[in-house]
Short mmCIF file of C-alpha atoms in Angstrom, two decimals:
data_model
loop_
_atom_site.label_atom_id
_atom_site.label_comp_id
_atom_site.label_asym_id
_atom_site.label_seq_id
_atom_site.Cartn_x
_atom_site.Cartn_y
_atom_site.Cartn_z
CA MET A 287 17.10 8.14 -9.02
CA ILE A 288 15.75 4.84 -10.36
CA LEU A 289 17.40 1.97 -8.50
CA SER A 290 17.84 -1.26 -10.45
CA GLY A 291 20.43 -3.20 -8.50
CA ASP A 292 22.27 -0.03 -7.46
CA ARG A 293 22.85 0.79 -3.82
CA LEU A 294 22.54 4.10 -2.05
CA PRO A 295 25.34 5.44 0.15
CA SER A 296 25.16 4.60 3.83
CA VAL A 297 23.09 7.15 5.78
CA ALA A 298 23.37 8.14 9.44
CA CYS A 299 19.97 8.81 11.01
CA ASN A 300 17.90 8.28 14.15
CA GLY A 301 15.53 5.77 12.54
CA ILE A 302 13.47 5.21 9.40
CA LEU A 303 10.05 6.81 8.90
CA VAL A 304 7.83 4.22 7.19
CA ILE A 305 4.91 5.63 5.17
CA GLY A 306 2.22 3.28 3.90
CA ASP A 307 0.59 3.64 0.45
CA PRO A 308 -0.31 7.36 0.07
CA HIS A 309 -2.37 6.84 -3.14
CA VAL A 310 -1.95 10.44 -4.25
CA GLY A 311 -4.42 11.16 -7.04
CA SER A 312 -6.72 13.81 -8.43
CA ARG A 313 -9.79 11.53 -8.28
CA ARG A 314 -11.60 11.55 -4.95
CA PRO A 315 -12.50 7.99 -3.85
CA GLY A 316 -16.23 7.56 -4.44
CA ARG A 317 -17.55 7.46 -0.88
CA ARG A 318 -15.23 9.96 0.76
CA LYS A 319 -16.94 13.20 1.77
CA ASP A 320 -13.94 15.55 1.51
CA SER A 321 -15.03 18.94 0.17
CA VAL A 322 -11.53 19.44 -1.25
CA TRP A 323 -9.38 16.60 -2.60
CA PRO A 324 -6.54 15.52 -2.34
CA GLN A 325 -5.46 17.97 0.34
CA ALA A 326 -6.12 15.30 2.99
CA VAL A 327 -3.38 13.12 1.49
CA LEU A 328 -0.92 15.96 0.92
CA GLY A 329 -1.53 17.16 4.48
CA LYS A 330 -0.52 13.78 5.86
CA LEU A 331 2.64 13.79 3.75
CA GLU A 332 3.46 17.30 4.97
CA ARG A 333 3.14 16.05 8.54
CA CYS A 334 5.49 13.18 7.65
CA VAL A 335 8.02 15.75 6.42
CA SER A 336 7.86 17.52 9.77
CA ILE A 337 8.27 14.28 11.74
CA ALA A 338 11.19 13.08 9.62
CA ASN A 339 13.06 16.38 9.68
CA GLU A 340 12.48 17.09 13.37
CA ARG A 341 13.69 13.63 14.40
CA GLN A 342 16.43 13.16 11.77
CA LEU A 343 14.80 10.15 10.12
CA ALA A 344 15.39 8.47 6.79
CA VAL A 345 12.17 7.87 4.81
CA ILE A 346 10.69 4.81 3.09
CA ILE A 347 7.36 4.81 1.23
CA LEU A 348 5.90 1.30 0.95
CA GLY A 349 4.51 1.66 -2.58
CA ASP A 350 1.46 3.13 -4.35
CA LEU A 351 2.73 6.67 -4.01
CA PHE A 352 0.30 7.39 -6.85
CA ASP A 353 -3.25 6.08 -7.10
CA ARG A 354 -2.96 5.76 -10.89
CA PRO A 355 0.14 4.92 -12.95
CA VAL A 356 -0.33 8.08 -15.00
CA GLU A 357 -1.54 11.03 -12.96
CA PRO A 358 -2.92 13.60 -15.45
CA ASP A 359 -3.15 16.57 -13.06
CA VAL A 360 0.07 18.52 -13.57
CA ALA A 361 -0.70 20.93 -10.73
CA LEU A 362 -1.11 18.03 -8.31
CA LYS A 363 2.19 16.49 -9.41
CA ASN A 364 3.90 19.83 -8.82
CA GLN A 365 2.35 20.06 -5.35
CA LEU A 366 3.50 16.53 -4.55
CA ILE A 367 7.03 17.25 -5.76
CA ARG A 368 7.12 20.35 -3.58
CA VAL A 369 6.13 18.29 -0.54
CA LEU A 370 8.57 15.46 -1.24
CA LYS A 371 11.47 17.85 -1.75
CA GLY A 372 10.85 19.05 1.81
CA PHE A 373 12.29 15.82 3.26
CA ARG A 374 15.86 16.32 4.44
CA HIS A 375 16.62 12.71 3.48
CA ARG A 376 15.35 11.85 -0.01
CA PRO A 377 12.55 9.23 0.31
CA ILE A 378 13.13 5.70 -0.96
CA VAL A 379 9.97 4.50 -2.70
CA ASN A 380 8.95 0.93 -3.43
CA VAL A 381 6.91 0.30 -6.60
CA GLY A 382 3.31 -0.67 -5.92
CA ASN A 383 0.67 -2.09 -8.23
CA HIS A 384 -1.02 1.31 -8.59
CA ASP A 385 2.27 2.87 -9.71
CA ILE A 386 2.68 0.79 -12.87
CA GLN A 387 0.73 0.19 -16.08
CA HIS A 388 2.58 -3.01 -16.92
CA THR A 389 4.50 -5.60 -14.93
CA MET A 390 7.38 -3.25 -14.10
CA LEU A 391 8.04 0.48 -13.86
CA THR A 392 8.49 2.16 -17.26
CA ASP A 393 9.10 5.69 -18.52
CA SER A 394 5.36 6.07 -19.13
CA ASP A 395 4.60 5.92 -15.38
CA SER A 396 4.41 9.08 -13.29
CA LEU A 397 6.54 7.57 -10.52
CA ALA A 398 9.41 7.06 -12.98
CA LEU A 399 9.45 10.80 -13.70
CA LEU A 400 9.86 11.60 -9.99
CA GLY A 401 12.74 9.14 -9.79
CA LEU A 402 14.50 10.40 -12.89
CA CYS A 403 14.25 13.97 -11.57
CA ASP A 404 15.80 12.91 -8.23
CA VAL A 405 12.73 13.86 -6.22
CA VAL A 406 12.71 10.33 -4.75
CA ASP A 407 14.80 7.18 -5.10
CA VAL A 408 12.58 4.54 -6.74
CA VAL A 409 13.33 0.84 -6.31
CA ALA A 410 12.43 -0.83 -9.62
CA THR A 411 14.01 -4.25 -9.04
CA SER A 412 14.07 -6.53 -6.00
CA ALA A 413 17.48 -6.10 -4.36
CA PRO A 414 19.44 -4.86 -1.34
CA VAL A 415 19.04 -1.08 -1.40
CA ALA A 416 20.81 0.80 1.38
CA GLU A 417 22.45 0.74 4.80
CA PHE A 418 21.55 3.01 7.69
CA GLN A 419 23.55 3.80 10.79
CA ILE A 420 20.93 4.17 13.53
CA GLY A 421 22.77 5.05 16.70
CA ALA A 422 25.21 2.23 17.40
CA ARG A 423 23.39 -0.21 15.13
CA ARG A 424 23.85 -0.74 11.41
CA VAL A 425 20.70 -1.68 9.49
CA GLY A 426 20.62 -3.16 5.99
CA VAL A 427 17.51 -2.54 3.90
CA GLY A 428 16.30 -4.51 0.88
CA MET A 429 13.15 -4.03 -1.15
CA THR A 430 10.87 -6.02 -3.48
CA PRO A 431 8.38 -4.22 -5.78
CA TYR A 432 4.90 -5.52 -6.52
CA GLY A 433 4.81 -8.58 -8.76
CA GLN A 434 8.41 -9.62 -8.10
CA SER A 435 9.44 -12.58 -5.96
CA ILE A 436 10.22 -12.01 -2.30
CA PRO A 437 13.60 -13.65 -1.64
CA ALA A 438 13.66 -16.74 0.54
CA ASP A 439 17.28 -16.08 1.49
CA ALA A 440 18.71 -12.61 2.16
CA ARG A 441 22.01 -13.83 3.55
CA GLY A 442 24.96 -12.15 1.89
CA SER A 443 22.96 -9.03 1.06
CA PHE A 444 24.93 -7.02 3.61
CA THR A 445 28.06 -7.44 5.69
CA GLY A 446 28.55 -6.17 9.21
CA THR A 447 24.95 -5.20 9.83
CA ASP A 448 23.17 -5.65 13.17
CA LEU A 449 19.70 -5.88 11.61
CA GLN A 450 18.39 -6.77 8.16
CA ALA A 451 15.02 -5.38 7.06
CA TRP A 452 13.16 -6.07 3.83
CA PHE A 453 10.27 -4.03 2.42
CA THR A 454 7.61 -5.51 0.13
CA HIS A 455 4.34 -4.64 -1.61
CA HIS A 456 2.43 -7.92 -1.83
CA ASP A 457 -0.73 -9.85 -0.98
CA ILE A 458 0.32 -11.45 2.30
CA ALA A 459 -1.97 -13.70 4.36
CA PHE A 460 -1.67 -11.90 7.69
CA ASP A 461 -5.21 -12.48 8.95
CA GLY A 462 -6.30 -15.75 7.37
CA GLY A 463 -5.86 -16.70 3.73
CA TYR A 464 -7.56 -15.62 0.54
CA PRO A 465 -6.92 -16.51 -3.10
CA GLY A 466 -3.40 -15.57 -4.18
CA ALA A 467 -2.19 -14.46 -0.74
CA VAL A 468 1.31 -15.54 0.29
CA PRO A 469 1.64 -17.00 3.80
CA PRO A 470 4.48 -15.41 5.81
CA PHE A 471 7.60 -17.55 5.62
CA ALA A 472 11.10 -17.52 7.06
CA VAL A 473 13.44 -15.35 5.00
CA GLU A 474 16.95 -16.50 5.83
CA GLY A 475 19.06 -13.64 7.13
CA CYS A 476 16.09 -11.25 7.43
CA ASP A 477 14.97 -9.96 10.83
CA VAL A 478 11.96 -7.85 9.87
CA LEU A 479 9.84 -7.74 6.72
CA ILE A 480 7.54 -4.72 6.35
CA ASN A 481 4.76 -4.92 3.79
CA GLY A 482 2.62 -2.35 2.00
CA HIS A 483 -0.36 -3.06 -0.30
CA ILE A 484 -2.67 -4.30 2.47
CA HIS A 485 -4.32 -1.14 3.72
CA LYS A 486 -5.27 -2.11 7.27
CA THR A 487 -2.75 -2.39 10.09
CA GLN A 488 -2.14 -6.09 10.76
CA LYS A 489 -0.81 -8.03 13.73
CA SER A 490 2.80 -9.06 13.20
CA ILE A 491 3.62 -12.71 12.47
CA LEU A 492 6.88 -14.44 13.34
CA ALA A 493 8.12 -16.99 10.79
CA GLY A 494 11.49 -18.42 11.79
CA ARG A 495 13.59 -15.37 12.68
CA THR A 496 11.63 -13.11 10.33
CA ARG A 497 8.94 -10.89 11.84
CA TRP A 498 6.38 -9.87 9.20
CA MET A 499 4.62 -6.54 9.74
CA ASN A 500 2.00 -4.56 7.84
CA PRO A 501 1.64 -0.98 9.15
CA GLY A 502 -1.32 -0.03 6.92
CA ASN A 503 -1.79 2.94 4.62
CA ILE A 504 -2.12 6.64 5.32
CA THR A 505 -5.05 7.16 2.92
CA ARG A 506 -8.41 5.50 3.60
CA GLN A 507 -10.04 4.92 0.23
CA SER A 508 -12.94 2.59 0.96
CA VAL A 509 -15.60 2.10 3.63
CA ASP A 510 -13.99 -1.08 4.96
CA LEU A 511 -11.22 1.22 6.28
CA ALA A 512 -13.61 3.45 8.24
CA ASP A 513 -12.12 2.26 11.56
CA HIS A 514 -8.51 2.25 10.35
CA VAL A 515 -6.27 4.87 12.00
CA PRO A 516 -3.83 6.36 9.44
CA ARG A 517 -0.35 6.56 10.96
CA ALA A 518 3.28 6.74 9.94
CA TRP A 519 5.74 4.52 11.77
CA ILE A 520 9.35 4.85 12.92
CA LEU A 521 11.56 1.78 12.54
CA ASP A 522 14.36 1.80 15.11
CA GLY A 523 17.69 0.00 15.11
CA GLY A 524 16.21 -2.95 16.99
CA GLY A 525 13.47 -3.62 14.43
CA GLU A 526 10.58 -2.14 16.41
CA LEU A 527 7.90 0.12 14.91
CA GLU A 528 6.66 3.19 16.78
CA ALA A 529 3.37 4.74 15.63
CA GLN A 530 3.24 8.43 14.73
CA ALA A 531 -0.08 10.28 14.65
CA LEU A 532 -1.18 11.94 11.41
CA PRO A 533 -4.08 14.37 10.91
CA PHE A 534 -7.32 12.68 9.82
CA GLU A 535 -11.08 12.95 10.13
CA SER A 536 -12.89 9.98 11.67
CA ASN A 537 -16.24 10.36 9.90
CA ILE A 538 -15.06 10.67 6.31
CA PHE A 539 -17.26 8.20 4.40
CA ASP A 540 -20.78 8.48 3.07
CA LEU A 541 -22.31 5.18 4.21
CA THR A 542 -25.65 5.66 2.45
CA GLY A 543 -26.91 2.31 1.19
CA ARG A 544 -24.06 0.36 2.84
CA VAL A 545 -25.63 -0.26 6.27
CA VAL A 546 -26.96 -3.80 6.77
CA ASP A 547 -29.35 -4.91 9.53
CA ALA A 548 -27.14 -6.03 12.43
CA ALA A 549 -29.47 -8.97 13.17
CA ASP A 550 -28.39 -10.56 9.90
CA GLY A 551 -24.70 -9.79 10.37
CA ALA A 552 -23.34 -13.33 10.53
CA VAL A 553 -25.31 -14.52 7.52
CA VAL A 554 -24.45 -11.42 5.52
CA ALA A 555 -20.75 -11.75 6.33
CA ARG A 556 -20.69 -15.34 5.08
CA GLU A 557 -22.59 -14.43 1.91
CA ILE A 558 -20.34 -11.46 1.16
CA GLU A 559 -17.22 -13.55 1.75
CA SER A 560 -18.42 -16.23 -0.66
CA ALA A 561 -19.28 -13.78 -3.44
CA PHE A 562 -16.23 -11.60 -2.79
CA VAL A 563 -13.87 -14.57 -3.22
CA THR A 564 -15.11 -14.78 -6.82
CA LEU A 565 -14.38 -11.08 -7.27
CA LEU A 566 -10.87 -11.40 -5.77
CA GLN A 567 -10.09 -14.31 -8.05
CA ALA A 568 -11.18 -12.22 -11.02
CA GLU A 569 -9.06 -9.24 -9.93
CA SER A 570 -5.97 -11.45 -9.59
CA SER A 571 -6.44 -12.88 -13.09
CA THR A 572 -7.31 -11.29 -16.42
CA GLU A 573 -11.09 -11.63 -16.18
CA LEU A 574 -11.79 -7.95 -15.56
CA LYS A 575 -9.54 -6.96 -18.45
CA ARG A 576 -11.27 -9.38 -20.83
CA SER A 577 -14.41 -7.26 -20.65
CA GLY A 578 -13.91 -3.57 -19.97
CA ASP A 579 -17.18 -3.28 -18.07
CA GLY A 580 -16.66 -6.44 -15.97
CA SER A 581 -19.56 -8.27 -17.65
CA ILE A 582 -17.87 -11.69 -17.56
CA VAL A 583 -17.31 -11.52 -13.81
CA ARG A 584 -20.74 -9.97 -13.29
CA ASP A 585 -22.39 -12.91 -15.07
CA GLU A 586 -20.52 -15.38 -12.83
CA ILE A 587 -21.51 -13.52 -9.67
CA GLU A 588 -25.13 -13.17 -10.75
CA ALA A 589 -25.23 -16.92 -11.47
CA LYS A 590 -23.90 -17.57 -7.97
CA PHE A 591 -26.52 -15.24 -6.50
CA ALA A 592 -29.24 -17.24 -8.25
CA SER A 593 -27.91 -20.66 -7.24
CA ASP A 594 -27.37 -19.64 -3.59
CA ASP A 595 -30.54 -17.51 -3.31
CA THR A 596 -28.36 -14.67 -2.00
CA PRO A 597 -30.20 -11.95 0.01
CA ASP A 598 -30.84 -8.67 -1.81
CA ALA A 599 -28.76 -6.68 0.71
CA VAL A 600 -25.72 -8.83 0.01
CA ARG A 601 -26.25 -8.61 -3.75
CA ALA A 602 -26.25 -4.81 -3.55
CA ILE A 603 -22.99 -4.70 -1.58
CA VAL A 604 -21.13 -7.09 -3.88
CA ARG A 605 -22.40 -5.30 -7.01
CA SER A 606 -21.04 -2.07 -5.56
CA LEU A 607 -17.67 -3.72 -4.88
CA LEU A 608 -17.58 -5.06 -8.44
CA GLY A 609 -18.27 -1.58 -9.80
CA GLN A 610 -15.35 -0.19 -7.81
CA ALA A 611 -13.06 -2.99 -9.06
CA VAL A 612 -14.04 -2.36 -12.68
CA GLU A 613 -13.28 1.34 -12.27
CA ARG A 614 -9.83 0.58 -10.84
CA HIS A 615 -8.93 -1.73 -13.72
CA ALA A 616 -10.22 0.73 -16.30
CA SER A 617 -7.95 3.50 -15.01
#
């Protein structure tokens, strides 16, 4: 089902299993060493099915179910459908930036097909979505897809609930700010706000009565996530998250060419941050789309390298990051 202002029937369960950004796709992320892909992702989702069914949990996926808006591998889509249909409670899926080609979900996106075929319930528009009876507590759940405004006031979304939770897929400034990130703010009437999109687990932040949380994704796609532990999480009736272990390999990335002399760590970190801010600004605007190969952004970064006399090691890292960004925007 595609939800656009509709509400699902109230569901009795023992909690809500929260699954962060699976990024299911037929392309193996460049530096992962998996001999077979994407079985690692499907295996984690299969484990989520077992956890949810064994513990009688509802299921919410935080967005980016797919890694590309249009997944061309039909066999993979069939495998994914088979896994998702194993959940006793049909998963509710938020729309992430990787799920859509345009500003909103359309019939040309693979996620829309899964919703229309009732494999999952897809939330296409920011709105209250469902109510869950978790033990003696009634929990109201709202959701905001990527690119849509997070409400500042959720009062009136539900009546008679003991807890109100909202799920988002946004750039949120959990650990310091960066261009375009939204600082956590008080959402009137909302007790917990759980965010996808940011792939590392973040420390929760309390803003007014609203506790902002970012559980992190279940699929590590880039080397900066080498130390991230992929987990699913159970939201209980009191608004607490309980981590659930998922199968994963610790040494999954090929780090060739990405190791920098530790003696220069502080300098390198500052240089990378400075150059990477330029790249983030480009990704949040239209600069990468203006030139399919990223040449406009590359020229700006190279000019900054020259003016700042940036070390060669830092130049190599940032050029690699730019290449990855160009590939994402081209897909």
